[in-house]
XYZ file of C-alpha atoms in Angstrom:
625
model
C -32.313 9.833 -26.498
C -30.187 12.069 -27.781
C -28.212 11.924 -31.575
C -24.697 12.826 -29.365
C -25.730 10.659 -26.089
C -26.212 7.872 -29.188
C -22.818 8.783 -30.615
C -21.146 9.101 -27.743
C -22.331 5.922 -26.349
C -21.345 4.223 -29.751
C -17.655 5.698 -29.470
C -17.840 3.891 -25.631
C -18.712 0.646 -27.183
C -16.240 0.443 -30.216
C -13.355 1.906 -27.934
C -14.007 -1.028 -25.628
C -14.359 -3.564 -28.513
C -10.942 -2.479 -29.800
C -9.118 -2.905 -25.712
C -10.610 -6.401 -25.517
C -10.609 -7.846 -28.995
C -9.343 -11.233 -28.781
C -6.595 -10.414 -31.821
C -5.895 -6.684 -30.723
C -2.807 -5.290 -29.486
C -2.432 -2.176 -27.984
C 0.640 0.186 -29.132
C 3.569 0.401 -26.791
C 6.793 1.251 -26.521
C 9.839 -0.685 -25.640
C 11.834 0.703 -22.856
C 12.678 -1.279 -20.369
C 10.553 -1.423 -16.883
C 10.854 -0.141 -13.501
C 12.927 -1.986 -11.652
C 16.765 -3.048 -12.244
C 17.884 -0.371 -15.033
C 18.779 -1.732 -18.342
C 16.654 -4.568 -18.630
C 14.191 -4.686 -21.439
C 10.744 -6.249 -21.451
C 9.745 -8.654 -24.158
C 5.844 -8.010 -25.339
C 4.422 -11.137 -26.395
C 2.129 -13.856 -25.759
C 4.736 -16.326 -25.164
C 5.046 -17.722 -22.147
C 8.813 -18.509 -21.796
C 9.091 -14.288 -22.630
C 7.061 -13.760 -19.906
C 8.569 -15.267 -17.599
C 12.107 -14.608 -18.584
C 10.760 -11.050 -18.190
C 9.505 -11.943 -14.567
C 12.571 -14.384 -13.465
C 14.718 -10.939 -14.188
C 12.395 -8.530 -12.298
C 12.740 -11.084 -9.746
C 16.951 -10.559 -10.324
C 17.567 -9.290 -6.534
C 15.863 -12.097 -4.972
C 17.085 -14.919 -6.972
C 19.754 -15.998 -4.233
C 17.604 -16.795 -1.976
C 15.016 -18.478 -4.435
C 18.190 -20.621 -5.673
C 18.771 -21.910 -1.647
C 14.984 -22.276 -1.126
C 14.890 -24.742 -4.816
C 17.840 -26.096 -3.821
C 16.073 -27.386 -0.067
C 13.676 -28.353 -2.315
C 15.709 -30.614 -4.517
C 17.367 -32.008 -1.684
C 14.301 -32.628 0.116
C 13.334 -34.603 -2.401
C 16.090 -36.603 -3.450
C 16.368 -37.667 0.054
C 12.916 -39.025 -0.053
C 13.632 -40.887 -2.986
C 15.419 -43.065 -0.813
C 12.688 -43.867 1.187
C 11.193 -46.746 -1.130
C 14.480 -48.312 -1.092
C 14.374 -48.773 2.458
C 10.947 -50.041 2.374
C 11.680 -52.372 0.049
C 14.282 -53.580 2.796
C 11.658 -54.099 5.522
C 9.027 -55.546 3.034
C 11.595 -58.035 2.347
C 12.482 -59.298 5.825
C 9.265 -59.513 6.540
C 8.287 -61.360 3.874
C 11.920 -63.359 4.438
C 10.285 -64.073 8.234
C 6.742 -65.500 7.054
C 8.511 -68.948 6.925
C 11.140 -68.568 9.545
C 12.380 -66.124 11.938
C 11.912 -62.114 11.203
C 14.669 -59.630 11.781
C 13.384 -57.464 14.418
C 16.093 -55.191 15.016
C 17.029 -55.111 11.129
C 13.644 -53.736 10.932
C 13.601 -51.375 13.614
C 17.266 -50.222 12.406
C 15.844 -49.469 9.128
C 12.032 -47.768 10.976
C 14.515 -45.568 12.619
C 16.718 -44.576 9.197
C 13.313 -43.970 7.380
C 12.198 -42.100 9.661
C 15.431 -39.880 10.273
C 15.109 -39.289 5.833
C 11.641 -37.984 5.970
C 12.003 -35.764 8.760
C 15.442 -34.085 7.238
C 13.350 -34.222 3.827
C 10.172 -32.337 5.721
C 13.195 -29.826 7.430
C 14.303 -29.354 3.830
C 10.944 -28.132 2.531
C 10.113 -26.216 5.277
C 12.936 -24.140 4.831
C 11.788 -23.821 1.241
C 8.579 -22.676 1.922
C 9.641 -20.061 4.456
C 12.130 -18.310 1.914
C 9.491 -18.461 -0.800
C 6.880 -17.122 1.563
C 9.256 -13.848 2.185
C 10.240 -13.727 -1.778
C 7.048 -13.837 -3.182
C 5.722 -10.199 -0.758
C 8.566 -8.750 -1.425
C 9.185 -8.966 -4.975
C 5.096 -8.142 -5.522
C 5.544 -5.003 -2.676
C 8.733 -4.215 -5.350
C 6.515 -4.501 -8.190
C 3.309 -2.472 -6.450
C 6.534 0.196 -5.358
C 7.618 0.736 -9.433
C 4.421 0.647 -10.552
C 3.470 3.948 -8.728
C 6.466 5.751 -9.640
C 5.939 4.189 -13.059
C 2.566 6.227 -12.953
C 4.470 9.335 -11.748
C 6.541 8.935 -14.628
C 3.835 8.631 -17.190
C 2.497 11.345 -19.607
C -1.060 11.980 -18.863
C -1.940 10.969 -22.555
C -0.953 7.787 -21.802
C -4.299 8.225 -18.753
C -6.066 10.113 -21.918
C -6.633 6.692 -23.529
C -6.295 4.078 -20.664
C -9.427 3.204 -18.395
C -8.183 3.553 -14.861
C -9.878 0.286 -13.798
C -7.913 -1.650 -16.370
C -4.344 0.129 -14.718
C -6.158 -0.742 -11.502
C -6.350 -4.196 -11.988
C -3.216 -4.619 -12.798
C -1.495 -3.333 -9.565
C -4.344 -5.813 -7.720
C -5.536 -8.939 -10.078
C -2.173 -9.323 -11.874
C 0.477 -8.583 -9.285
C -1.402 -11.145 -7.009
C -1.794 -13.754 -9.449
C 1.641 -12.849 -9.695
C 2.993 -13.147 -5.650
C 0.402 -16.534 -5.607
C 2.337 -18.504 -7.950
C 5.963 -17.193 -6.814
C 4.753 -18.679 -3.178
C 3.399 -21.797 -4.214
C 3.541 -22.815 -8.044
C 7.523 -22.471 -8.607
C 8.458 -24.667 -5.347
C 5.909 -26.816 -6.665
C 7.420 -26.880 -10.281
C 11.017 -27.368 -9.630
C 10.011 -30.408 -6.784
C 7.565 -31.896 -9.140
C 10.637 -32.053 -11.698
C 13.366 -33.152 -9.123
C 10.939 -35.440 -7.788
C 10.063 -37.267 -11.643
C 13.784 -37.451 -12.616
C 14.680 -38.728 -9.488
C 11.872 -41.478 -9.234
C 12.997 -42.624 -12.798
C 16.432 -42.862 -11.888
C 15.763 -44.781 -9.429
C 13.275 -46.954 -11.244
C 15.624 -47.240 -13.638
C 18.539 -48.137 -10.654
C 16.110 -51.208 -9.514
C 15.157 -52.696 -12.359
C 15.433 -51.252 -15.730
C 12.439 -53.151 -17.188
C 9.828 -52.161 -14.907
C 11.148 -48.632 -15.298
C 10.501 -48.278 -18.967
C 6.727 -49.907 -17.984
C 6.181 -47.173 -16.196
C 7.650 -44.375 -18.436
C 6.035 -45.414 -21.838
C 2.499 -44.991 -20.417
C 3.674 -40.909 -19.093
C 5.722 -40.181 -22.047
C 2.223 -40.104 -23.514
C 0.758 -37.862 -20.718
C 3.923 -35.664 -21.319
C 2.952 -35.366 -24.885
C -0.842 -34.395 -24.540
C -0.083 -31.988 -21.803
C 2.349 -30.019 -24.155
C -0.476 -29.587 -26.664
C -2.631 -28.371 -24.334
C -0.324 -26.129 -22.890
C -0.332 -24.700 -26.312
C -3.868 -23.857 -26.798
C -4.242 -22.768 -23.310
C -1.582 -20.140 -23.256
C -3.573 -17.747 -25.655
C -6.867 -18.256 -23.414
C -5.155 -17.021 -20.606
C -4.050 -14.076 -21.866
C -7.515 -13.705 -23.541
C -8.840 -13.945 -19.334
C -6.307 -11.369 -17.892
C -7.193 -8.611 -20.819
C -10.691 -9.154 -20.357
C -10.373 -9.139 -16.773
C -9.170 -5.660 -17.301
C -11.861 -4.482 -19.410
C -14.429 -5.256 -17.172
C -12.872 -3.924 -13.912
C -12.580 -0.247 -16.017
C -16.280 -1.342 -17.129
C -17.113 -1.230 -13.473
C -14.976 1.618 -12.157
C -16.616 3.748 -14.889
C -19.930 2.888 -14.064
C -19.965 3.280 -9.881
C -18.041 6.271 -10.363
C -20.576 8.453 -12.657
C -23.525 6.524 -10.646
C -25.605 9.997 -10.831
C -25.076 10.452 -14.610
C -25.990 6.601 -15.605
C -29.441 7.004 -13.569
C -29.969 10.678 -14.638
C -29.736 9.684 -18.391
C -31.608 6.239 -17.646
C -28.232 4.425 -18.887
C -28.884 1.635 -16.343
C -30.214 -1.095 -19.209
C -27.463 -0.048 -22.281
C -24.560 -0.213 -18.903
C -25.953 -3.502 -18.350
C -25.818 -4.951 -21.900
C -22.328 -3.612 -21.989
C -21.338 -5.293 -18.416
C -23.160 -8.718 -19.964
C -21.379 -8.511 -23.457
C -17.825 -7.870 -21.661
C -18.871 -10.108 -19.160
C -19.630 -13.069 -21.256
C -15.817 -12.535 -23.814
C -14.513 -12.832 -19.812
C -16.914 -16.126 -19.076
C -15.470 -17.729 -22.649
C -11.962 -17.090 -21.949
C -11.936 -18.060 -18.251
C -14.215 -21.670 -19.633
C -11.840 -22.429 -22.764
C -8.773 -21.698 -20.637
C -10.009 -23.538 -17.518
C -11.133 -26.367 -19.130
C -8.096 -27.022 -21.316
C -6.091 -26.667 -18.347
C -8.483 -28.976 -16.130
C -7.963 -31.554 -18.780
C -4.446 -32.312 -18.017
C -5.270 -33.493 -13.886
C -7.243 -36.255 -14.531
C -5.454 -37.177 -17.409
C -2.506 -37.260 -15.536
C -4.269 -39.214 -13.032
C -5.716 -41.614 -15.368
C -1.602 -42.248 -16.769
C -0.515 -43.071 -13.331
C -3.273 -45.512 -12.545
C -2.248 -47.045 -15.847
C 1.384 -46.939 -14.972
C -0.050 -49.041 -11.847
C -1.577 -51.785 -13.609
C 1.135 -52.091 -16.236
C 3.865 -52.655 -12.828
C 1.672 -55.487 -11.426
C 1.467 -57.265 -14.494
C 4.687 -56.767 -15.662
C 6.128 -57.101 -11.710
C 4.007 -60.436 -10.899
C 5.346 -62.199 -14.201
C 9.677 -61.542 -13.371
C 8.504 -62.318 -9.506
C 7.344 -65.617 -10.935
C 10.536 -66.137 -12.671
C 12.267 -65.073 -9.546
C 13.671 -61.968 -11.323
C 12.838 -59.718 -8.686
C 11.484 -60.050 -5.417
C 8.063 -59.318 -4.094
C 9.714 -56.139 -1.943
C 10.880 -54.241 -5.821
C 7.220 -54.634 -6.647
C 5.982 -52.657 -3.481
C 9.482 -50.244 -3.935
C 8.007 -49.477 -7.572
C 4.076 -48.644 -6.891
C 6.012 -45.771 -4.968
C 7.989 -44.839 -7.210
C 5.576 -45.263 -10.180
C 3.128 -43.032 -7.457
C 6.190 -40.758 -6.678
C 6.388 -40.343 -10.624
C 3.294 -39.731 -11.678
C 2.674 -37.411 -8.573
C 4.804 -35.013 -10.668
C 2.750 -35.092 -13.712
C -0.389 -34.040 -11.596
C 1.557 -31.229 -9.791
C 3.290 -30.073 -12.989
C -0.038 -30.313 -14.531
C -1.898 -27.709 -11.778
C 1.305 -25.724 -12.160
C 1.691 -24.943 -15.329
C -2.075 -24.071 -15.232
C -1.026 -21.157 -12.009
C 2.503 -20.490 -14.360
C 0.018 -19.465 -17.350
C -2.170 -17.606 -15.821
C 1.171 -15.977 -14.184
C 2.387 -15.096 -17.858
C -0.767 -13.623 -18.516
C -0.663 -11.115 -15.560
C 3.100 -10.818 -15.943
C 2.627 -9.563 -19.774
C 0.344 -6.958 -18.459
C 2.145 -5.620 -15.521
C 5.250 -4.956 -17.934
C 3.777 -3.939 -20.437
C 2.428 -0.996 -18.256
C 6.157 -0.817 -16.974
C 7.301 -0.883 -20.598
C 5.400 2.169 -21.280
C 7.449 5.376 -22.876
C 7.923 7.850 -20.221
C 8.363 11.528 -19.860
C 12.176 12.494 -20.975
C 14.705 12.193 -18.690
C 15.298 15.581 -17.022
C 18.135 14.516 -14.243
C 20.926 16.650 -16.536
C 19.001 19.949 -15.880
C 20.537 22.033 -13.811
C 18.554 25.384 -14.355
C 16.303 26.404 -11.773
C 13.501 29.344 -11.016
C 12.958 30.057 -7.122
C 12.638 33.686 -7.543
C 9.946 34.455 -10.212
C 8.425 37.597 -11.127
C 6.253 36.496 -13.552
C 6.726 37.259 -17.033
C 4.975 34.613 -19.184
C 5.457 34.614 -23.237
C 4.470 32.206 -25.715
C 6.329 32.274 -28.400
C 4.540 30.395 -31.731
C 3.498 27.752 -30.394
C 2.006 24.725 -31.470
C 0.001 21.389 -30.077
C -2.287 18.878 -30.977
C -3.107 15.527 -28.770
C -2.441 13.959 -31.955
C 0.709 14.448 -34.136
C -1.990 14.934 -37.676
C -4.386 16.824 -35.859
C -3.147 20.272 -34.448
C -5.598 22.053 -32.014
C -3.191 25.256 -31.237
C -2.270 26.785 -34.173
C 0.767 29.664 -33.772
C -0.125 30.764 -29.903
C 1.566 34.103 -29.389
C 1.125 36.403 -26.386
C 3.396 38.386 -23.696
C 2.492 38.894 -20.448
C 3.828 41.226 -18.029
C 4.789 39.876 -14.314
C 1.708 40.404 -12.250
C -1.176 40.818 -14.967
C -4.103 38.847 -14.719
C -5.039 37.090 -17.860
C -8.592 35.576 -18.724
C -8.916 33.282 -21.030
C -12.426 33.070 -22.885
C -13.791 30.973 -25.781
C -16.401 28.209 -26.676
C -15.800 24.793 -25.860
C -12.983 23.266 -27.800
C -11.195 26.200 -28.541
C -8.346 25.055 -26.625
C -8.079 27.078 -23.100
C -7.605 24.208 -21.127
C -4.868 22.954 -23.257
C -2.924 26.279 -22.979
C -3.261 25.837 -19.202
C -1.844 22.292 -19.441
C 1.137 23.346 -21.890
C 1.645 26.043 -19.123
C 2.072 23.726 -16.805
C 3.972 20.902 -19.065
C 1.302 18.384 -18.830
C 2.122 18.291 -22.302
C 5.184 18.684 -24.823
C 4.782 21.177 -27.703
C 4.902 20.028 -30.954
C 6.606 23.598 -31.735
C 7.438 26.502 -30.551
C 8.402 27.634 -26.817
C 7.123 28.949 -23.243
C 9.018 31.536 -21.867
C 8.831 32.658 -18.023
C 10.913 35.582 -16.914
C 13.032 34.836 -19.980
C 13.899 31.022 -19.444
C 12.096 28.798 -21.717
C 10.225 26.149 -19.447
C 11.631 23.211 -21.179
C 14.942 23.749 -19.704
C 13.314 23.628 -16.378
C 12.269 20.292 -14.965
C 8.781 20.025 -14.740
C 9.121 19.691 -11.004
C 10.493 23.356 -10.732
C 7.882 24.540 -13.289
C 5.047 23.184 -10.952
C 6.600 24.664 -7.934
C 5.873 27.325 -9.466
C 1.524 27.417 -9.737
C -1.074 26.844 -7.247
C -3.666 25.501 -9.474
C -7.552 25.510 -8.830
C -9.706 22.854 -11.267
C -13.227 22.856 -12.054
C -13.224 19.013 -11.078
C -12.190 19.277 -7.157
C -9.813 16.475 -5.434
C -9.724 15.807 -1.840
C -8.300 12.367 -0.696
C -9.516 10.333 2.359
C -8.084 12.298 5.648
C -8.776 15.166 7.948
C -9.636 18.484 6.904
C -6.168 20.209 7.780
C -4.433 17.727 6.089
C -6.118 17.921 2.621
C -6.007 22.397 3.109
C -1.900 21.600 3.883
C -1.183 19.516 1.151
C 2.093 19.091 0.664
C 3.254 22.652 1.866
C 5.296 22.177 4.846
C 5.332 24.422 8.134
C 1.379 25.665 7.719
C 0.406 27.415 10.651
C -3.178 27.464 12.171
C -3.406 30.904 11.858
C -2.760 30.385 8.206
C -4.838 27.960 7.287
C -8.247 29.674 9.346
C -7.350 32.854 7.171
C -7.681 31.135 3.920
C -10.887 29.562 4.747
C -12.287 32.571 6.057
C -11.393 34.474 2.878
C -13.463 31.579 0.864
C -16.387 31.862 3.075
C -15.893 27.470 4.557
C -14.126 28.529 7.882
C -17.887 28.592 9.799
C -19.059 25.152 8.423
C -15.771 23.950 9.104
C -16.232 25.065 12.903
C -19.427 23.292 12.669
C -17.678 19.648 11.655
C -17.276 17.197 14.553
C -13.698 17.734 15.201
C -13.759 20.922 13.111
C -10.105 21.082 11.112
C -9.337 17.439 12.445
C -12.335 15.988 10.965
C -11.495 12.945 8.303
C -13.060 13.540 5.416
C -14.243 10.184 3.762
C -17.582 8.730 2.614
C -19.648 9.211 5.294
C -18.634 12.841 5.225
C -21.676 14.588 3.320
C -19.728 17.976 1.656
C -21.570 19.626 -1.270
C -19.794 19.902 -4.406
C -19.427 23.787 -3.715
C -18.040 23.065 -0.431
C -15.734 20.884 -2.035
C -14.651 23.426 -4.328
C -14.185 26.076 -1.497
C -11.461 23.343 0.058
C -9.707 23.187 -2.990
C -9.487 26.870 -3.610
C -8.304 27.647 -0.254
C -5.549 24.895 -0.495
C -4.519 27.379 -3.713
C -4.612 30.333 -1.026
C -2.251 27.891 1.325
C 0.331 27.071 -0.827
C 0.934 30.514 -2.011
C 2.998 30.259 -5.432
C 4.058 33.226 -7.771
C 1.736 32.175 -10.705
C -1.782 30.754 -10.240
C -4.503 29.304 -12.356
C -7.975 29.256 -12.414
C -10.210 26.704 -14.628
C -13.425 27.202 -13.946
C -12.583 27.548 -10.036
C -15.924 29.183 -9.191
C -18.173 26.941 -11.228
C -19.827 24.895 -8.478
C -20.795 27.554 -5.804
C -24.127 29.753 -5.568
C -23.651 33.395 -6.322
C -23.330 34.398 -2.783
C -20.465 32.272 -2.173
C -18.997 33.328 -5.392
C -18.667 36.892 -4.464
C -17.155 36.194 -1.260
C -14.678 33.828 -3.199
C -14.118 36.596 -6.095
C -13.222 38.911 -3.116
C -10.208 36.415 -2.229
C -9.182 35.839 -5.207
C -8.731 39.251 -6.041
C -6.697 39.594 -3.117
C -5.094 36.587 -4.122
C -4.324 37.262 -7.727
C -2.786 40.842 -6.178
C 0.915 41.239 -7.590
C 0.815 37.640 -8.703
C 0.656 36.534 -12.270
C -2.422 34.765 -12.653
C -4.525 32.370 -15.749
C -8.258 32.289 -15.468
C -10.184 30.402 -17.473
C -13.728 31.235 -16.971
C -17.274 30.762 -19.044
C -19.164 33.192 -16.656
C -17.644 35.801 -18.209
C -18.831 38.357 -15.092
C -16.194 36.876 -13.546
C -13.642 38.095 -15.145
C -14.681 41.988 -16.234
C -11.983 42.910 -13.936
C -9.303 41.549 -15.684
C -5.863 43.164 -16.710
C -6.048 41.346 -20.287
C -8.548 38.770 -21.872
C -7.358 36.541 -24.464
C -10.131 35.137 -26.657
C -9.714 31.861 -28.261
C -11.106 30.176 -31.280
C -10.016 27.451 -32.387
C -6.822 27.300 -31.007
C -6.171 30.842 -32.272
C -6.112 33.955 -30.621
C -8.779 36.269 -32.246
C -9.143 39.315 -30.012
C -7.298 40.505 -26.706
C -7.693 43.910 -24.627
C -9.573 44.652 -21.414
C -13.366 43.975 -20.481
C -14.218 47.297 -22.201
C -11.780 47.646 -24.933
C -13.560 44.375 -26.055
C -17.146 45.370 -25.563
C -16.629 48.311 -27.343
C -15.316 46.601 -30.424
C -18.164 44.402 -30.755
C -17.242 41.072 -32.460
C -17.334 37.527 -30.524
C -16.274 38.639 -27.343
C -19.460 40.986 -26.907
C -21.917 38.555 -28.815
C -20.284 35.905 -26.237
C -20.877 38.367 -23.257
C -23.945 39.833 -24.394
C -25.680 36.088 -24.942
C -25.288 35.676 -21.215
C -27.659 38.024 -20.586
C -29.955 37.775 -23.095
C -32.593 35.903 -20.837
C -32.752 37.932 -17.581
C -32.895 41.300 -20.342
């Protein structure tokens, strides 16, 4: 293998060791999130952060999450009641073994029982109705800012993120997320209602028997909190790694070709396993710590049961209490300790919840592109004139990769761009564009420096053409159109005709009305004619070319070369080109080295200077000479 396939496979690993080392942190900014304006996300493994963070995401919904807890509360206090009234019949019955039992003071007080549990069961229906609308709509809400959050995003922030790990956090998170709004916080506010109330009560019937119960939970209470403690980190530990391996995966399925070309199916493997097994820890130490607190919960409340008997059987001897408090307070002491169990299982769901909460606004934390709302100038009618005036870039502030980039351009030239790899074309394309900020200097077209332009007007202004095509899952017609508006059929057969796709089009089962998805075989050339006529479609004043013609044979090539000189006609246009054939016709040719500009003229002015321009030229040609 390889010394840079080794390298570059060694970068892979230690970038992926830094994203999901348990101490590391990734470097954000602080800017507030998506949703309501003005509020500020806290970054932190805490969990009452987290959630403070969520509960004011959540802002616009909390009326109706206060009416559904409230239902809840109520619910529950009114089946606190119950045990009191069972307490009643267990009495007259047991009044009746030795004479005559109450029959219509027991069906009287059936009929009352019954009447509190079904209002109580009305109550938390209506609870879980509202909380089954919240929870969709505040994760739809959070899915909704979360894309505009991405169109809002520089693309270095893409640069250094794995998609799969933004991926899972629009999917794993954000339904961890809706899953515990629609079940876990009902649960967690009736669990509480529910234990206060049942010790009130306890405390109502007979105050020693209630502090038998409540000394054997106060215990539970106390464990529980400790392992909250050491859970919390674990389960942010799950949801990072959880992250990691989803990118792991996307990476993997989507260069499929490469890892079995370069036989990277047993070093992909290890990686998957090794990522894969910090995943497996986290999910056991956080699982079990949290499974812990159940049974020990249960265990409390079966102890809370034997402590009642005893203590209940020795004041029924002493005629304290009657036998009917001692069946009132095994429900109550069950109604009691049913709230440690719940409260248990939800702050396990509420954890995981911070977890996936920390993520989601962390992303919508993230510093975005400048506000541009307070520009007002705009460019509809452009000519063309592009000048860069000293500029200067680098990816990274100590490491600059354009180094004073000056060069005017009249409207309507067009300009190829030429160098080896790494000498910066594509990143003159992208500053073109603003993809990018410059650290210094300015763009200029027709005399208005692009920065005062939003960057929507400044892409209005290109069609662009990449050496990586894009077409999305739809028909044919609708990935040519775009988003260019009023496209006539005329139109869009002319374009493909002038790339040479219109016939295999034709030959397409429903010919422009064909989806294009997976089981739709296209060639990568074929793909790249789409793309290029989409450029021809949408018709803007400037245009650039990376690499547009790299995929296709040298037939289709010239037929493409023909449209594009028709389509380059009168239009100022960027083409960035290694096949440097492609380009002889050119109206200037910049060459770049290393981010500087060390020759510019025409195809011959070049040649016949000699220098790197010919050598580069000349080099293609060596072989077939």
């Amino acid at each position: 293998m390889s010394e840079n396939n080794t390298s570059q496979k060694q970068y892979i690993k230690k970038s992926r060791e830094q994203f999901i080392g348990a101490d590391s942190k990734r470097p954000q900014a602080q800017k507030g999130f998506g949703g309501p304006k003005g509020v500020v996300t806290e970054k932190s493994d805490n969990f009452g952060a987290a959630w403070k963070n969520l509960l004011s995401y959540a802002k616009p919904q909390m009326p109706a999450i206060i009416i559904a807890m409230t239902c809840a509360v109520i619910g529950t206090i009114i089946a606190l009641i119950g045990p009191k009234q069972i307490q009643k019949i267990t009495d007259l019955i047991t009044q009746g073994i030795t004479g005559v039992i109450d029959l219509e003071a027991v069906t009287s007080t059936c009929v009352f029982l019954l009447v509190l549990y079904g209002v109580s069961w009305l109550m938390n229906f209506v609870q879980h109705f509202i909380m089954a609308t919240v929870a969709p709509t505040v994760s739809s809400r959070m899915r909704r800012d979360i894309t505009e959050k991405t169109n809002r995003l520089p693309l270095k922030y893409f640069d250094s993120t794995p998609f799969g790990d933004i991926l899972s956090r629009i999917t794993n998170d954000i339904d961890t997320i809706e899953r515990t709004l629609n079940l876990s916080i009902a649960q967690f506010i009736t669990s509480i209602a529910l234990f206060f109330g049942s010790a009130a009560m306890m405390f109502i019937t007979n105050w020693i028997l209630a502090l038998t119960a409540i000394v054997a939970s106060v215990i539970g209470f106390f464990l529980m909190s400790v392992i909250m403690k050491k859970s919390q980190l674990h389960f942010n530990r799950q949801q990072r790694h959880l992250g990691a391996i989803n990118g792991h995966v996307e990476e993997i399925y989507s260069g499929h070709n490469i890892v079995k070309a370069y036989n990277y199916e047993k070093e992909s493997k290890e990686e998957f396993s090794r990522i894969n097994r910090h995943l497996r820890d986290s999910v056991f130490k956080s699982t079990a710590l949290s499974g812990v607190m159940q049974p020990l919960m249960t265990f409390i409340g079966n102890l809370g049961f034997v402590a009642v008997f005893v203590v209940g059987a020795l004041l029924v001897k002493d005629a304290v209490i009657t036998f009917g408090v001692i069946i009132e307070f095994t429900i109550y002491v069950r109604l009691f300790t049913q709230p440690l169990q719940q409260l248990a299982q939800s702050f396990s769901n509420m954890q995981s919840t911070a977890a996936a909460a920390d993520r989601v606004f962390e992303y919508l934390g993230e510093e975005e592109l400048s506000d541009e709302s307070s520009k007002t100038k705009r460019l509809d009618t452009v000519k063309g004139h592009v000048r860069f005036d000293h500029v200067h870039f680098g990816y990274n502030p100590d490491k600059i990769i354009i180094n004073d980039f000056s060069v005017d351009i009249p409207a309507g030239q067009k300009v190829a761009i030429v160098g080896p790899t790494g000498a910066g074309k594509t990143t003159i394309v992208n500053l073109l564009m603003r993809f990018y900020e410059l650290n210094s200097g300015r763009i200029f077209i027709d005399g208005v420096p692009i920065d005062e332009l939003t960057r929507e007007n400044v892409h209005d202004l290109f069609c662009m053409v990449l050496q990586d095509t894009w077409l999305f899952e739809g028909t044919v017609r609708e990935n040519l159109v775009y988003s260019k508006e009023g496209v006539t059929d005329e139109e869009l057969e002319r374009a493909c005709k002038a790339v040479g796709i219109h016939h295999f089009i034709r030959t397409l089962p429903n010919g422009y009305d064909t989806v294009l998805d997976d089981k739709a075989s296209l060639s990568a050339g074929q793909k790249q004619q789409l793309t290029i006529a989409r450029a021809m479609i949408e018709n803007a004043p400037l245009l650039i070319l990376d690499e547009a013609t790299s995929s296709v044979d040298t037939r289709t090539e010239r037929i493409i070369q023909k449209a594009m000189d028709s389509l380059t006609e009168g239009r100022t246009s960027f083409v960035i080109a290694h096949r440097l054939s492609t380009i002889k016709n050119s109206d200037l040719i910049l060459v770049l080295k290393d981010g500087d500009i060390i020759a510019s003229g025409t195809h011959d002015e070049l040649i016949a200077e000699g220098g790197f321009y010919a050598d580069l030229y000349n080099s293609q040609f060596e072989q077939s000479a």
